[in-house]
Amino acid sequence: HVLARPSMLAARTHLKKVTVYKNALAFVERAGSLGGETASFGLSVPNEVRDLTMETLDVSAGSASVIVSYPDSAPRVGTGGEPLHEFALGSSLGDFLASVVGADCSLTTGDEAASAISGRLLLLEKEKRAVPGTEEAELVWSELVVLDHGGSMVRVRFDVLRSICMLDDSLQQDLRKALGARLSARKPAAPKRHTDLTLVARAAASGSGGEAAGSF
């Protein structure tokens, strides 16, 4: 099997020499001009020869110093933009509502004869509840308080809460973005077939020129 040759991405580099060996490996030399104080070159390395390339890579640039860097192997998943609001997702309804205190909302209870309660979510409270089978107690969300449009503070216990709707359109959009980003983060990222190395040469003196050469 012939190993794929890493390829320089920068157009300023040119191929100087290729030495092909009988074991299906090749030694490649490329070079680029140092036109200023700093010059950057890219090297895209197929993952199957990454270790070999890193072990044999040799870069020289006369009196200039050279830095070789490469990204970590952890995949980076883009979300297409972060939501404007930070929601508490995936834990409990109380935790989520605590993260949207101040939101304009409308809620209903188990009493079908009662009208919906509308206003701003003011605060949430917890209470101690015994843990069955033990002598311990835990703090759990117990009720929320809504400041209705008339200025009254209305208490609603969690055990009678039936539904709650956020009335702020922008907050709803942020929530959809946050949920979409959370779902996308759970999808396995497509494996990268290459590792991109960056070679940066810094000249000792401004405008000193010269050539940077890399071999692998």
Tab-separated table of C-alpha atoms in Angstrom, residues 32-168:
chain	number	residue	atom	x	y	z
A	32	GLY	CA	8.482	28.884	0.443
A	33	SER	CA	9.684	32.465	0.383
A	34	LEU	CA	10.040	34.519	3.563
A	35	GLY	CA	8.827	37.864	2.294
A	36	GLY	CA	8.458	39.663	5.619
A	37	GLU	CA	8.876	39.344	9.356
A	38	THR	CA	6.395	36.459	9.590
A	39	ALA	CA	5.389	33.800	7.073
A	40	SER	CA	2.803	31.047	7.622
A	41	PHE	CA	2.553	27.761	5.766
A	42	GLY	CA	-0.088	25.049	6.040
A	43	LEU	CA	0.467	21.318	5.848
A	44	SER	CA	-2.504	18.956	5.540
A	45	VAL	CA	-1.441	15.507	6.716
A	46	PRO	CA	-3.517	12.337	6.143
A	47	ASN	CA	-4.214	10.805	9.535
A	48	GLU	CA	-2.765	7.434	8.533
A	49	VAL	CA	0.683	9.021	8.127
A	50	ARG	CA	0.396	11.729	10.755
A	51	ASP	CA	2.700	10.039	13.284
A	52	LEU	CA	5.294	9.287	10.620
A	53	THR	CA	5.150	12.865	9.332
A	54	MET	CA	5.531	14.345	12.801
A	55	GLU	CA	8.492	12.069	13.536
A	56	THR	CA	10.322	12.955	10.321
A	57	LEU	CA	9.251	16.585	9.803
A	58	ASP	CA	12.196	18.933	9.640
A	59	VAL	CA	11.756	22.680	9.034
A	60	SER	CA	14.498	25.241	8.600
A	61	ALA	CA	14.372	28.944	7.758
A	62	GLY	CA	17.893	30.253	8.039
A	63	SER	CA	18.160	32.566	11.050
A	64	ALA	CA	14.365	32.729	11.458
A	65	SER	CA	12.670	30.862	14.279
A	66	VAL	CA	10.034	28.281	13.299
A	67	ILE	CA	6.988	27.143	15.263
A	68	VAL	CA	4.985	24.052	14.294
A	69	SER	CA	1.508	23.681	15.780
A	70	TYR	CA	-1.412	21.328	15.250
A	71	PRO	CA	-4.964	21.130	16.675
A	72	ASP	CA	-5.919	18.653	19.357
A	73	SER	CA	-7.674	15.497	18.226
A	74	ALA	CA	-11.009	16.293	19.871
A	75	PRO	CA	-13.677	17.043	17.234
A	76	ARG	CA	-15.077	20.537	17.237
A	77	VAL	CA	-18.757	20.704	16.456
A	78	GLY	CA	-20.127	24.003	15.235
A	79	THR	CA	-23.614	24.988	16.382
A	80	GLY	CA	-24.208	27.733	13.866
A	81	GLY	CA	-24.335	30.408	16.557
A	82	GLU	CA	-24.918	30.286	20.267
A	83	PRO	CA	-28.340	31.193	21.697
A	84	LEU	CA	-28.605	34.551	23.378
A	85	HIS	CA	-30.040	33.098	26.607
A	86	GLU	CA	-28.486	30.397	28.777
A	87	PHE	CA	-31.148	27.852	29.678
A	88	ALA	CA	-30.943	25.069	32.262
A	89	LEU	CA	-31.754	22.087	30.058
A	90	GLY	CA	-31.977	18.391	30.781
A	91	SER	CA	-32.404	18.470	34.554
A	92	SER	CA	-35.849	19.421	35.897
A	93	LEU	CA	-38.734	21.756	35.203
A	94	GLY	CA	-37.847	23.768	38.298
A	95	ASP	CA	-34.242	24.217	37.165
A	96	PHE	CA	-35.423	25.289	33.727
A	97	LEU	CA	-37.938	27.815	35.093
A	98	ALA	CA	-35.317	29.184	37.474
A	99	SER	CA	-33.200	30.001	34.419
A	100	VAL	CA	-36.003	32.079	32.857
A	101	VAL	CA	-37.089	34.107	35.903
A	102	GLY	CA	-38.471	37.404	34.634
A	103	ALA	CA	-40.000	35.896	31.510
A	104	ASP	CA	-43.541	36.807	30.499
A	105	CYS	CA	-45.593	33.629	30.738
A	106	SER	CA	-49.050	32.106	30.910
A	107	LEU	CA	-49.809	28.995	32.950
A	108	THR	CA	-52.728	26.699	33.726
A	109	THR	CA	-53.397	24.394	36.657
A	110	GLY	CA	-55.227	21.125	37.116
A	111	ASP	CA	-58.377	23.059	37.941
A	112	GLU	CA	-60.047	23.202	34.532
A	113	ALA	CA	-62.588	25.723	35.812
A	114	ALA	CA	-59.851	28.211	36.730
A	115	SER	CA	-58.672	30.724	34.145
A	116	ALA	CA	-55.074	30.894	32.944
A	117	ILE	CA	-52.633	32.950	35.010
A	118	SER	CA	-50.561	35.442	33.029
A	119	GLY	CA	-47.670	37.604	34.150
A	120	ARG	CA	-43.939	37.578	34.777
A	121	LEU	CA	-42.239	34.674	36.491
A	122	LEU	CA	-41.061	36.265	39.727
A	123	LEU	CA	-39.384	33.495	41.728
A	124	LEU	CA	-39.347	29.820	42.620
A	125	GLU	CA	-39.191	28.203	46.033
A	126	LYS	CA	-38.027	24.875	47.404
A	127	GLU	CA	-39.102	22.788	50.358
A	128	LYS	CA	-37.692	19.810	52.216
A	129	ARG	CA	-39.201	16.455	51.386
A	130	ALA	CA	-38.480	13.128	53.073
A	131	VAL	CA	-36.621	10.547	51.009
A	132	PRO	CA	-38.695	7.329	51.122
A	133	GLY	CA	-37.039	4.500	53.021
A	134	THR	CA	-34.492	6.764	54.721
A	135	GLU	CA	-34.307	9.320	57.494
A	136	GLU	CA	-32.930	11.915	55.111
A	137	ALA	CA	-34.650	14.839	53.447
A	138	GLU	CA	-33.999	16.557	50.140
A	139	LEU	CA	-34.739	20.014	48.777
A	140	VAL	CA	-37.158	19.977	45.860
A	141	TRP	CA	-38.887	22.673	43.861
A	142	SER	CA	-42.287	23.227	45.449
A	143	GLU	CA	-43.930	26.320	43.981
A	144	LEU	CA	-43.490	29.302	41.713
A	145	VAL	CA	-44.672	32.871	42.044
A	146	VAL	CA	-46.033	34.910	39.139
A	147	LEU	CA	-46.399	38.698	39.193
A	148	ASP	CA	-49.633	39.155	37.268
A	149	HIS	CA	-50.480	42.168	35.147
A	150	GLY	CA	-52.470	43.686	38.006
A	151	GLY	CA	-49.438	43.670	40.287
A	152	SER	CA	-50.517	40.717	42.436
A	153	MET	CA	-48.127	37.906	43.332
A	154	VAL	CA	-49.820	34.578	42.627
A	155	ARG	CA	-48.419	31.339	44.095
A	156	VAL	CA	-48.799	28.110	42.135
A	157	ARG	CA	-47.632	24.777	43.481
A	158	PHE	CA	-45.739	22.475	41.158
A	159	ASP	CA	-48.022	19.535	41.911
A	160	VAL	CA	-51.026	21.383	40.406
A	161	LEU	CA	-49.177	23.031	37.535
A	162	ARG	CA	-50.503	21.696	34.241
A	163	SER	CA	-48.828	23.802	31.554
A	164	ILE	CA	-46.725	26.906	31.158
A	165	CYS	CA	-46.136	28.950	28.013
A	166	MET	CA	-43.453	31.570	27.506
A	167	LEU	CA	-44.957	34.535	25.677
A	168	ASP	CA	-41.716	36.221	24.646
